[in-house]
């Protein structure tokens, strides 16, 4: 029998469950959180509440599966230091760009200069190698030429990484995909098509210069907006690598961390390298997908779930070794396979509480009711 609303709400942590009206998309994706799309992130407001409840002001927070950097960015905004790691090179690039401090004058000068130079190039199609490899397959000729011309400029600038993120975002928008299949498009869309999202006939994108300009200016505005709200004197460290092996802190230099706040990958759900394939192809980033824990490509067979459990437990054990005694480990999961009791035990963690939250997911085609838990654990 379905639960009544009252019975359902009694099991929920209402301070962690926002309705769309209470927390509209523009708040969830405020300032640098929207520098680039990323499938599978949690929202900054969740991190904000958890920091306030579990970590003393000014503490140091660790996220071993830091993804697009939500924990790090919110930590900086809420007055904490943070460290985060991720296996995926693009995620680390994005986190570094989000959390770095900038001389805004230089950043603005460089971005505007790059846009102006790019737009004044006489014939961008010179950069094009038509019909060849990923770029030839997934971009219309002019779009590929626009992107490659931007790529040729970025190394000349101090803020090349910011421009690389702009390039990746423009590339994502300029791919030959339908508007309703931007996350994991299967085949290039070269002809006009009936668009389920816009309820009309849409055409695949044929150039990218307008995206480069728009995202360069948007990135600048977002970095400036974050600079106004981030705490002075707080910093974030980004480590690229496998969180089972990363050396989180040099004990000679830093005190241990005061908390872990993280959302691990779920088994068989998302391929974190593949979702940003265009960025790896265009930027020549190191692809380590074979080390992804729980990758969708590995499936959900018994063996895959066992490898997943072992991988997450090893990563959590490694994170715990960098914590103060008794520090909380907060893990955001949708553990419908009930894998986490065993994972926590193997990681040397004791479950102290489970906060249930109602996630209002109304974006794109991933609509529907969705619940997730915040596991509150402490080292044994
Ligand atoms: C659910 S996402 C984290 C999202 C993050 N909370 C955010 O808001 O952006 C899980 C992340 O774990 C990373 N990951 C998977 N296997 C890993 C490994 N072996 N070491 C480090 N990171 C890994 C993925 O690349 C992905 O970015």
mmCIF file of C-alpha atoms and ligand atoms in Angstrom:
data_model
loop_
_atom_site.group_PDB
_atom_site.id
_atom_site.type_symbol
_atom_site.label_atom_id
_atom_site.label_comp_id
_atom_site.label_asym_id
_atom_site.label_seq_id
_atom_site.Cartn_x
_atom_site.Cartn_y
_atom_site.Cartn_z
ATOM 1 C CA UNK A 1 0.000 0.000 0.000
ATOM 2 C CA UNK A 2 1.446 3.460 -0.844
ATOM 3 C CA UNK A 3 2.607 5.526 2.094
ATOM 4 C CA UNK A 4 0.564 8.563 3.041
ATOM 5 C CA UNK A 5 2.322 11.882 2.654
ATOM 6 C CA UNK A 6 2.459 12.213 6.454
ATOM 7 C CA UNK A 7 4.063 8.786 6.942
ATOM 8 C CA UNK A 8 6.556 9.500 4.183
ATOM 9 C CA UNK A 9 7.538 12.888 5.592
ATOM 10 C CA UNK A 10 8.060 11.396 9.051
ATOM 11 C CA UNK A 11 10.971 9.350 7.639
ATOM 12 C CA UNK A 12 12.524 12.280 5.789
ATOM 13 C CA UNK A 13 15.021 14.889 6.871
ATOM 14 C CA UNK A 14 13.022 17.875 5.684
ATOM 15 C CA UNK A 15 15.975 20.249 6.102
ATOM 16 C CA UNK A 16 17.728 18.274 3.375
ATOM 17 C CA UNK A 17 14.677 17.953 1.081
ATOM 18 C CA UNK A 18 13.886 21.020 -0.954
ATOM 19 C CA UNK A 19 11.029 21.511 -3.373
ATOM 20 C CA UNK A 20 11.700 23.002 -6.786
ATOM 21 C CA UNK A 21 10.074 26.244 -5.612
ATOM 22 C CA UNK A 22 12.211 26.501 -2.474
ATOM 23 C CA UNK A 23 15.381 25.786 -4.376
ATOM 24 C CA UNK A 24 15.074 26.636 -8.067
ATOM 25 C CA UNK A 25 17.654 25.532 -10.593
ATOM 26 C CA UNK A 26 19.422 28.888 -10.716
ATOM 27 C CA UNK A 27 20.225 28.535 -6.985
ATOM 28 C CA UNK A 28 21.453 24.968 -7.337
ATOM 29 C CA UNK A 29 23.692 26.015 -10.206
ATOM 30 C CA UNK A 30 24.730 29.422 -8.874
ATOM 31 C CA UNK A 31 28.093 31.007 -9.763
ATOM 32 C CA UNK A 32 30.827 28.497 -10.639
ATOM 33 C CA UNK A 33 28.624 25.428 -10.137
ATOM 34 C CA UNK A 34 27.459 25.956 -13.715
ATOM 35 C CA UNK A 35 30.822 26.380 -15.437
ATOM 36 C CA UNK A 36 30.255 23.111 -17.240
ATOM 37 C CA UNK A 37 27.512 20.432 -17.219
ATOM 38 C CA UNK A 38 28.251 17.325 -15.195
ATOM 39 C CA UNK A 39 25.900 14.398 -14.797
ATOM 40 C CA UNK A 40 25.819 12.976 -11.268
ATOM 41 C CA UNK A 41 26.589 15.889 -8.980
ATOM 42 C CA UNK A 42 24.919 16.705 -5.686
ATOM 43 C CA UNK A 43 23.717 20.178 -4.832
ATOM 44 C CA UNK A 44 25.728 22.792 -2.925
ATOM 45 C CA UNK A 45 22.885 23.424 -0.458
ATOM 46 C CA UNK A 46 23.154 19.823 0.769
ATOM 47 C CA UNK A 47 26.877 20.297 1.410
ATOM 48 C CA UNK A 48 26.148 23.621 3.114
ATOM 49 C CA UNK A 49 23.746 22.018 5.626
ATOM 50 C CA UNK A 50 26.068 19.071 6.301
ATOM 51 C CA UNK A 51 29.039 21.368 6.912
ATOM 52 C CA UNK A 52 26.976 23.462 9.320
ATOM 53 C CA UNK A 53 25.744 20.410 11.226
ATOM 54 C CA UNK A 54 28.884 18.291 11.414
ATOM 55 C CA UNK A 55 32.020 20.393 10.971
ATOM 56 C CA UNK A 56 33.262 23.164 13.261
ATOM 57 C CA UNK A 57 33.740 26.503 11.470
ATOM 58 C CA UNK A 58 37.123 26.819 9.789
ATOM 59 C CA UNK A 59 37.745 23.051 9.615
ATOM 60 C CA UNK A 60 39.195 21.011 6.735
ATOM 61 C CA UNK A 61 36.978 18.806 4.591
ATOM 62 C CA UNK A 62 37.917 15.963 2.272
ATOM 63 C CA UNK A 63 36.035 14.601 -0.740
ATOM 64 C CA UNK A 64 37.662 11.480 -2.246
ATOM 65 C CA UNK A 65 35.155 11.381 -5.166
ATOM 66 C CA UNK A 66 35.067 15.100 -5.774
ATOM 67 C CA UNK A 67 33.619 15.062 -9.342
ATOM 68 C CA UNK A 68 32.780 18.577 -10.452
ATOM 69 C CA UNK A 69 33.901 20.006 -7.096
ATOM 70 C CA UNK A 70 30.597 20.791 -5.352
ATOM 71 C CA UNK A 71 32.042 19.993 -1.894
ATOM 72 C CA UNK A 72 35.134 22.114 -2.518
ATOM 73 C CA UNK A 73 33.289 25.136 -3.850
ATOM 74 C CA UNK A 74 30.720 25.091 -1.042
ATOM 75 C CA UNK A 75 33.443 24.590 1.571
ATOM 76 C CA UNK A 76 35.164 27.741 0.319
ATOM 77 C CA UNK A 77 31.870 29.632 0.402
ATOM 78 C CA UNK A 78 31.028 28.406 3.930
ATOM 79 C CA UNK A 79 34.451 29.194 5.407
ATOM 80 C CA UNK A 80 36.269 25.850 5.310
ATOM 81 C CA UNK A 81 39.434 24.530 3.683
ATOM 82 C CA UNK A 82 38.972 21.551 1.412
ATOM 83 C CA UNK A 83 40.763 18.876 -0.561
ATOM 84 C CA UNK A 84 39.216 16.777 -3.283
ATOM 85 C CA UNK A 85 40.400 14.104 -5.633
ATOM 86 C CA UNK A 86 39.075 12.484 -8.746
ATOM 87 C CA UNK A 87 40.285 9.930 -11.227
ATOM 88 C CA UNK A 88 38.937 11.809 -14.238
ATOM 89 C CA UNK A 89 41.340 14.443 -15.586
ATOM 90 C CA UNK A 90 38.561 16.653 -16.918
ATOM 91 C CA UNK A 91 36.857 16.755 -13.517
ATOM 92 C CA UNK A 92 40.138 17.859 -11.939
ATOM 93 C CA UNK A 93 40.601 20.578 -14.538
ATOM 94 C CA UNK A 94 37.065 21.803 -13.865
ATOM 95 C CA UNK A 95 37.584 21.765 -10.080
ATOM 96 C CA UNK A 96 40.856 23.681 -10.350
ATOM 97 C CA UNK A 97 39.239 26.324 -12.530
ATOM 98 C CA UNK A 98 36.298 26.644 -10.125
ATOM 99 C CA UNK A 99 38.366 26.922 -6.962
ATOM 100 C CA UNK A 100 41.422 28.932 -8.115
ATOM 101 C CA UNK A 101 41.823 32.562 -7.121
ATOM 102 C CA UNK A 102 42.088 35.018 -10.001
ATOM 103 C CA UNK A 103 43.254 38.485 -10.728
ATOM 104 C CA UNK A 104 39.913 39.474 -12.252
ATOM 105 C CA UNK A 105 41.400 42.268 -14.297
ATOM 106 C CA UNK A 106 43.846 39.931 -16.058
ATOM 107 C CA UNK A 107 41.239 37.208 -16.470
ATOM 108 C CA UNK A 108 38.766 39.570 -18.100
ATOM 109 C CA UNK A 109 41.407 41.088 -20.359
ATOM 110 C CA UNK A 110 42.528 37.645 -21.520
ATOM 111 C CA UNK A 111 39.067 36.240 -22.144
ATOM 112 C CA UNK A 112 37.930 39.292 -24.091
ATOM 113 C CA UNK A 113 41.171 39.294 -26.061
ATOM 114 C CA UNK A 114 40.783 35.622 -26.966
ATOM 115 C CA UNK A 115 37.167 36.149 -28.090
ATOM 116 C CA UNK A 116 38.129 39.159 -30.218
ATOM 117 C CA UNK A 117 41.102 37.397 -31.805
ATOM 118 C CA UNK A 118 39.087 34.274 -32.464
ATOM 119 C CA UNK A 119 36.335 36.239 -34.176
ATOM 120 C CA UNK A 120 38.784 38.168 -36.315
ATOM 121 C CA UNK A 121 40.565 35.101 -37.686
ATOM 122 C CA UNK A 122 40.206 35.318 -41.477
ATOM 123 C CA UNK A 123 39.258 31.738 -42.254
ATOM 124 C CA UNK A 124 38.788 29.321 -39.409
ATOM 125 C CA UNK A 125 38.273 26.396 -41.736
ATOM 126 C CA UNK A 126 42.082 26.347 -42.249
ATOM 127 C CA UNK A 127 42.348 24.426 -38.981
ATOM 128 C CA UNK A 128 40.051 21.688 -40.185
ATOM 129 C CA UNK A 129 40.944 18.118 -41.008
ATOM 130 C CA UNK A 130 37.610 17.072 -42.451
ATOM 131 C CA UNK A 131 35.784 13.835 -41.795
ATOM 132 C CA UNK A 132 38.448 12.328 -39.644
ATOM 133 C CA UNK A 133 38.483 10.852 -36.123
ATOM 134 C CA UNK A 134 36.153 11.859 -33.282
ATOM 135 C CA UNK A 135 36.188 15.549 -34.195
ATOM 136 C CA UNK A 136 35.389 14.933 -37.842
ATOM 137 C CA UNK A 137 32.620 12.573 -36.853
ATOM 138 C CA UNK A 138 30.924 14.619 -34.102
ATOM 139 C CA UNK A 139 31.194 18.203 -35.382
ATOM 140 C CA UNK A 140 30.047 19.992 -38.497
ATOM 141 C CA UNK A 141 33.064 21.312 -40.470
ATOM 142 C CA UNK A 142 32.694 24.955 -39.386
ATOM 143 C CA UNK A 143 32.063 23.996 -35.739
ATOM 144 C CA UNK A 144 35.200 21.836 -35.706
ATOM 145 C CA UNK A 145 37.200 24.669 -37.288
ATOM 146 C CA UNK A 146 35.908 27.155 -34.668
ATOM 147 C CA UNK A 147 36.841 24.859 -31.798
ATOM 148 C CA UNK A 148 40.276 23.987 -33.151
ATOM 149 C CA UNK A 149 41.065 27.664 -33.736
ATOM 150 C CA UNK A 150 40.208 28.432 -30.076
ATOM 151 C CA UNK A 151 42.315 25.515 -28.948
ATOM 152 C CA UNK A 152 45.262 26.887 -30.938
ATOM 153 C CA UNK A 153 45.007 30.183 -29.012
ATOM 154 C CA UNK A 154 44.689 29.040 -25.415
ATOM 155 C CA UNK A 155 48.306 28.163 -24.642
ATOM 156 C CA UNK A 156 49.273 31.800 -25.125
ATOM 157 C CA UNK A 157 47.306 32.900 -22.063
ATOM 158 C CA UNK A 158 48.004 32.782 -18.345
ATOM 159 C CA UNK A 159 44.456 31.549 -17.769
ATOM 160 C CA UNK A 160 44.647 28.789 -20.356
ATOM 161 C CA UNK A 161 42.760 26.361 -18.085
ATOM 162 C CA UNK A 162 39.743 28.665 -17.897
ATOM 163 C CA UNK A 163 39.763 28.797 -21.687
ATOM 164 C CA UNK A 164 40.006 25.012 -21.877
ATOM 165 C CA UNK A 165 36.838 24.715 -19.814
ATOM 166 C CA UNK A 166 35.131 27.265 -22.099
ATOM 167 C CA UNK A 167 36.287 25.171 -25.065
ATOM 168 C CA UNK A 168 34.876 21.974 -23.569
ATOM 169 C CA UNK A 169 31.529 23.600 -22.805
ATOM 170 C CA UNK A 170 31.274 25.022 -26.327
ATOM 171 C CA UNK A 171 32.238 21.645 -27.776
ATOM 172 C CA UNK A 172 29.522 19.927 -25.761
ATOM 173 C CA UNK A 173 26.907 22.335 -27.124
ATOM 174 C CA UNK A 174 28.241 22.171 -30.683
ATOM 175 C CA UNK A 175 28.300 18.379 -31.088
ATOM 176 C CA UNK A 176 26.116 16.825 -33.752
ATOM 177 C CA UNK A 177 23.536 15.637 -31.222
ATOM 178 C CA UNK A 178 19.848 16.046 -30.689
ATOM 179 C CA UNK A 179 18.832 18.522 -27.971
ATOM 180 C CA UNK A 180 17.297 15.718 -25.943
ATOM 181 C CA UNK A 181 20.315 13.418 -25.902
ATOM 182 C CA UNK A 182 23.214 15.569 -24.791
ATOM 183 C CA UNK A 183 24.472 13.316 -21.986
ATOM 184 C CA UNK A 184 25.321 10.159 -23.899
ATOM 185 C CA UNK A 185 24.564 10.603 -27.613
ATOM 186 C CA UNK A 186 24.940 7.398 -29.586
ATOM 187 C CA UNK A 187 25.278 8.506 -33.208
ATOM 188 C CA UNK A 188 25.959 11.895 -34.800
ATOM 189 C CA UNK A 189 22.791 13.701 -35.900
ATOM 190 C CA UNK A 190 23.481 15.305 -39.288
ATOM 191 C CA UNK A 191 19.954 16.026 -40.518
ATOM 192 C CA UNK A 192 17.082 18.137 -39.096
ATOM 193 C CA UNK A 193 15.062 16.062 -36.582
ATOM 194 C CA UNK A 194 11.856 16.148 -34.560
ATOM 195 C CA UNK A 195 12.913 17.465 -31.143
ATOM 196 C CA UNK A 196 11.044 15.968 -28.139
ATOM 197 C CA UNK A 197 12.410 18.705 -25.911
ATOM 198 C CA UNK A 198 11.322 21.708 -27.981
ATOM 199 C CA UNK A 199 8.336 20.061 -29.735
ATOM 200 C CA UNK A 200 9.443 21.232 -33.154
ATOM 201 C CA UNK A 201 11.910 20.404 -35.890
ATOM 202 C CA UNK A 202 15.442 21.351 -34.834
ATOM 203 C CA UNK A 203 18.683 21.397 -36.801
ATOM 204 C CA UNK A 204 22.043 20.141 -35.644
ATOM 205 C CA UNK A 205 24.499 22.891 -34.754
ATOM 206 C CA UNK A 206 26.799 23.925 -37.593
ATOM 207 C CA UNK A 207 29.196 26.384 -35.934
ATOM 208 C CA UNK A 208 30.679 27.021 -32.477
ATOM 209 C CA UNK A 209 32.021 30.607 -32.396
ATOM 210 C CA UNK A 210 28.820 31.916 -30.787
ATOM 211 C CA UNK A 211 29.098 29.321 -27.994
ATOM 212 C CA UNK A 212 32.729 30.229 -27.374
ATOM 213 C CA UNK A 213 31.848 33.910 -26.986
ATOM 214 C CA UNK A 214 28.772 33.246 -24.838
ATOM 215 C CA UNK A 215 30.513 30.804 -22.501
ATOM 216 C CA UNK A 216 33.679 32.902 -22.216
ATOM 217 C CA UNK A 217 31.599 35.831 -20.937
ATOM 218 C CA UNK A 218 29.387 33.625 -18.771
ATOM 219 C CA UNK A 219 32.452 31.979 -17.198
ATOM 220 C CA UNK A 220 33.926 35.378 -16.421
ATOM 221 C CA UNK A 221 30.689 36.532 -14.750
ATOM 222 C CA UNK A 222 30.418 33.311 -12.723
ATOM 223 C CA UNK A 223 34.023 33.419 -11.504
ATOM 224 C CA UNK A 224 33.502 37.045 -10.460
ATOM 225 C CA UNK A 225 30.260 36.155 -8.662
ATOM 226 C CA UNK A 226 32.007 33.376 -6.732
ATOM 227 C CA UNK A 227 34.886 35.708 -5.810
ATOM 228 C CA UNK A 228 32.330 37.935 -4.050
ATOM 229 C CA UNK A 229 31.025 35.137 -1.794
ATOM 230 C CA UNK A 230 34.028 32.875 -1.127
ATOM 231 C CA UNK A 231 35.726 33.197 2.252
ATOM 232 C CA UNK A 232 39.028 34.970 2.444
ATOM 233 C CA UNK A 233 42.018 32.924 3.487
ATOM 234 C CA UNK A 234 40.403 29.555 2.697
ATOM 235 C CA UNK A 235 41.757 27.302 -0.038
ATOM 236 C CA UNK A 236 41.102 24.088 -1.884
ATOM 237 C CA UNK A 237 43.561 21.458 -3.082
ATOM 238 C CA UNK A 238 42.705 19.237 -6.048
ATOM 239 C CA UNK A 239 44.449 15.889 -6.498
ATOM 240 C CA UNK A 240 44.215 13.879 -9.689
ATOM 241 C CA UNK A 241 44.307 10.117 -9.234
ATOM 242 C CA UNK A 242 42.715 6.977 -7.904
ATOM 243 C CA UNK A 243 41.269 7.710 -4.475
ATOM 244 C CA UNK A 244 42.328 4.265 -3.286
ATOM 245 C CA UNK A 245 45.914 5.425 -3.595
ATOM 246 C CA UNK A 246 46.026 9.213 -3.301
ATOM 247 C CA UNK A 247 48.185 10.625 -0.508
ATOM 248 C CA UNK A 248 45.665 13.091 0.952
ATOM 249 C CA UNK A 249 47.927 15.087 3.163
ATOM 250 C CA UNK A 250 51.486 15.402 4.165
ATOM 251 C CA UNK A 251 51.270 15.064 7.969
ATOM 252 C CA UNK A 252 54.350 17.249 8.318
ATOM 253 C CA UNK A 253 52.520 20.111 6.609
ATOM 254 C CA UNK A 254 48.843 19.737 7.489
ATOM 255 C CA UNK A 255 46.689 18.626 10.382
ATOM 256 C CA UNK A 256 44.391 15.716 9.498
ATOM 257 C CA UNK A 257 40.948 16.428 8.023
ATOM 258 C CA UNK A 258 37.877 17.162 10.158
ATOM 259 C CA UNK A 259 35.307 15.406 7.961
ATOM 260 C CA UNK A 260 34.646 13.577 4.723
ATOM 261 C CA UNK A 261 31.689 14.712 2.621
ATOM 262 C CA UNK A 262 31.315 12.712 -0.557
ATOM 263 C CA UNK A 263 29.001 11.043 -3.046
ATOM 264 C CA UNK A 264 30.673 7.954 -4.493
ATOM 265 C CA UNK A 265 29.889 6.637 -7.970
ATOM 266 C CA UNK A 266 26.980 4.145 -7.985
ATOM 267 C CA UNK A 267 27.405 0.780 -9.660
ATOM 268 C CA UNK A 268 26.591 0.587 -13.337
ATOM 269 C CA UNK A 269 25.043 4.045 -13.632
ATOM 270 C CA UNK A 270 27.350 6.645 -15.195
ATOM 271 C CA UNK A 271 30.584 6.485 -17.181
ATOM 272 C CA UNK A 272 32.358 9.534 -15.824
ATOM 273 C CA UNK A 273 35.022 9.741 -18.523
ATOM 274 C CA UNK A 274 32.636 9.020 -21.385
ATOM 275 C CA UNK A 275 30.228 11.819 -20.455
ATOM 276 C CA UNK A 276 33.006 14.342 -21.249
ATOM 277 C CA UNK A 277 34.524 12.444 -24.164
ATOM 278 C CA UNK A 278 34.659 15.593 -26.334
ATOM 279 C CA UNK A 279 36.885 17.273 -23.721
ATOM 280 C CA UNK A 280 39.319 14.342 -23.634
ATOM 281 C CA UNK A 281 39.466 14.321 -27.431
ATOM 282 C CA UNK A 282 39.928 18.057 -27.849
ATOM 283 C CA UNK A 283 42.228 18.697 -24.917
ATOM 284 C CA UNK A 284 44.275 15.501 -25.162
ATOM 285 C CA UNK A 285 43.568 14.613 -21.510
ATOM 286 C CA UNK A 286 44.780 11.466 -19.838
ATOM 287 C CA UNK A 287 42.017 8.818 -19.961
ATOM 288 C CA UNK A 288 42.022 6.478 -16.960
ATOM 289 C CA UNK A 289 38.553 5.009 -17.342
ATOM 290 C CA UNK A 290 39.756 1.478 -16.660
ATOM 291 C CA UNK A 291 40.248 2.517 -13.007
ATOM 292 C CA UNK A 292 36.721 3.986 -12.575
ATOM 293 C CA UNK A 293 34.893 2.379 -9.661
ATOM 294 C CA UNK A 294 31.358 1.266 -10.572
ATOM 295 C CA UNK A 295 31.549 2.390 -14.221
ATOM 296 C CA UNK A 296 28.374 1.799 -16.201
ATOM 297 C CA UNK A 297 30.413 -0.138 -18.747
ATOM 298 C CA UNK A 298 31.285 -2.711 -16.047
ATOM 299 C CA UNK A 299 27.575 -3.490 -15.525
ATOM 300 C CA UNK A 300 25.953 -4.809 -12.364
ATOM 301 C CA UNK A 301 26.820 -8.510 -12.414
ATOM 302 C CA UNK A 302 27.660 -10.163 -9.099
ATOM 303 C CA UNK A 303 31.359 -9.860 -9.895
ATOM 304 C CA UNK A 304 30.981 -6.162 -10.847
ATOM 305 C CA UNK A 305 29.142 -5.404 -7.581
ATOM 306 C CA UNK A 306 31.810 -7.235 -5.579
ATOM 307 C CA UNK A 307 34.560 -5.211 -7.317
ATOM 308 C CA UNK A 308 32.555 -2.035 -6.671
ATOM 309 C CA UNK A 309 32.248 -2.803 -2.946
ATOM 310 C CA UNK A 310 35.929 -3.564 -2.677
ATOM 311 C CA UNK A 311 36.871 -0.389 -4.563
ATOM 312 C CA UNK A 312 34.697 1.982 -2.509
ATOM 313 C CA UNK A 313 35.801 0.358 0.763
ATOM 314 C CA UNK A 314 39.468 0.789 -0.191
ATOM 315 C CA UNK A 315 38.915 4.450 -1.136
ATOM 316 C CA UNK A 316 37.059 5.152 2.130
ATOM 317 C CA UNK A 317 39.754 3.363 4.150
ATOM 318 C CA UNK A 318 42.359 5.558 2.510
ATOM 319 C CA UNK A 319 40.318 8.698 3.285
ATOM 320 C CA UNK A 320 39.783 7.608 6.902
ATOM 321 C CA UNK A 321 43.549 7.344 7.359
ATOM 322 C CA UNK A 322 43.730 11.120 6.762
ATOM 323 C CA UNK A 323 41.029 11.998 9.356
ATOM 324 C CA UNK A 324 41.105 13.251 12.925
ATOM 325 C CA UNK A 325 39.986 10.541 15.387
ATOM 326 C CA UNK A 326 36.174 10.495 15.600
ATOM 327 C CA UNK A 327 35.712 12.753 12.555
ATOM 328 C CA UNK A 328 32.418 12.225 10.678
ATOM 329 C CA UNK A 329 32.293 10.530 7.284
ATOM 330 C CA UNK A 330 29.171 11.673 5.404
ATOM 331 C CA UNK A 331 28.343 9.614 2.350
ATOM 332 C CA UNK A 332 25.492 10.553 0.019
ATOM 333 C CA UNK A 333 24.110 7.402 -1.625
ATOM 334 C CA UNK A 334 21.073 5.811 -3.172
ATOM 335 C CA UNK A 335 21.912 2.370 -1.854
ATOM 336 C CA UNK A 336 19.027 0.389 -3.264
ATOM 337 C CA UNK A 337 21.191 -2.744 -3.392
ATOM 338 C CA UNK A 338 22.056 -2.398 0.298
ATOM 339 C CA UNK A 339 25.788 -2.613 -0.387
ATOM 340 C CA UNK A 340 26.893 0.024 2.096
ATOM 341 C CA UNK A 341 26.573 -1.813 5.437
ATOM 342 C CA UNK A 342 29.301 -4.187 4.270
ATOM 343 C CA UNK A 343 31.329 -1.436 2.556
ATOM 344 C CA UNK A 344 31.401 0.619 5.755
ATOM 345 C CA UNK A 345 32.486 -2.361 7.804
ATOM 346 C CA UNK A 346 35.315 -3.119 5.384
ATOM 347 C CA UNK A 347 36.374 0.520 5.463
ATOM 348 C CA UNK A 348 36.604 0.479 9.264
ATOM 349 C CA UNK A 349 33.571 2.732 9.695
ATOM 350 C CA UNK A 350 30.613 2.477 12.067
ATOM 351 C CA UNK A 351 27.201 3.722 10.896
ATOM 352 C CA UNK A 352 25.788 6.219 13.383
ATOM 353 C CA UNK A 353 22.833 7.552 11.467
ATOM 354 C CA UNK A 354 21.052 7.646 8.134
ATOM 355 C CA UNK A 355 19.378 10.835 6.915
ATOM 356 C CA UNK A 356 16.824 10.291 4.198
ATOM 357 C CA UNK A 357 16.249 13.040 1.693
ATOM 358 C CA UNK A 358 13.711 13.536 -1.049
ATOM 359 C CA UNK A 359 15.447 14.575 -4.235
ATOM 360 C CA UNK A 360 13.338 16.587 -6.584
ATOM 361 C CA UNK A 361 14.628 15.648 -9.997
ATOM 362 C CA UNK A 362 12.916 17.480 -12.765
ATOM 363 C CA UNK A 363 15.676 18.054 -15.260
ATOM 364 C CA UNK A 364 15.589 16.783 -18.838
ATOM 365 C CA UNK A 365 14.187 13.311 -19.226
ATOM 366 C CA UNK A 366 15.287 12.132 -15.793
ATOM 367 C CA UNK A 367 12.039 13.139 -14.139
ATOM 368 C CA UNK A 368 10.436 11.232 -11.295
ATOM 369 C CA UNK A 369 10.500 10.676 -7.549
ATOM 370 C CA UNK A 370 13.901 9.921 -6.152
ATOM 371 C CA UNK A 371 15.231 9.425 -2.635
ATOM 372 C CA UNK A 372 18.756 9.245 -1.336
ATOM 373 C CA UNK A 373 20.433 8.784 2.033
ATOM 374 C CA UNK A 374 23.221 10.558 3.786
ATOM 375 C CA UNK A 375 25.086 7.896 5.745
ATOM 376 C CA UNK A 376 26.679 9.312 8.855
ATOM 377 C CA UNK A 377 29.609 7.138 9.889
ATOM 378 C CA UNK A 378 32.640 7.426 12.154
ATOM 379 C CA UNK A 379 35.940 5.533 12.163
ATOM 380 C CA UNK A 380 35.856 2.510 14.523
HETATM 381 C C1 LIG B 1 28.937 10.766 -7.981
HETATM 382 S S1 LIG B 1 30.376 11.470 -8.671
HETATM 383 C C2 LIG B 1 30.793 12.756 -7.521
HETATM 384 C C3 LIG B 1 30.058 14.036 -7.822
HETATM 385 C C4 LIG B 1 30.366 15.169 -6.883
HETATM 386 N N1 LIG B 1 29.765 14.974 -5.586
HETATM 387 C C5 LIG B 1 29.857 16.485 -7.480
HETATM 388 O O1 LIG B 1 28.938 17.103 -6.905
HETATM 389 O O2 LIG B 1 30.321 16.883 -8.543
HETATM 390 C C6 LIG B 1 31.605 10.261 -8.417
HETATM 391 C C7 LIG B 1 33.002 10.615 -8.927
HETATM 392 O O3 LIG B 1 33.879 9.543 -8.572
HETATM 393 C C8 LIG B 1 34.915 9.510 -9.548
HETATM 394 N N2 LIG B 1 35.638 8.236 -9.478
HETATM 395 C C9 LIG B 1 35.305 7.019 -9.959
HETATM 396 N N3 LIG B 1 36.262 6.123 -9.684
HETATM 397 C C10 LIG B 1 37.243 6.779 -9.009
HETATM 398 C C11 LIG B 1 38.490 6.407 -8.439
HETATM 399 N N4 LIG B 1 38.946 5.154 -8.540
HETATM 400 N N5 LIG B 1 39.225 7.355 -7.809
HETATM 401 C C12 LIG B 1 38.790 8.644 -7.720
HETATM 402 N N6 LIG B 1 37.617 9.055 -8.250
HETATM 403 C C13 LIG B 1 36.847 8.142 -8.870
HETATM 404 C C14 LIG B 1 34.204 9.759 -10.859
HETATM 405 O O4 LIG B 1 35.104 10.246 -11.834
HETATM 406 C C15 LIG B 1 33.136 10.776 -10.435
HETATM 407 O O5 LIG B 1 33.561 12.074 -10.741
#
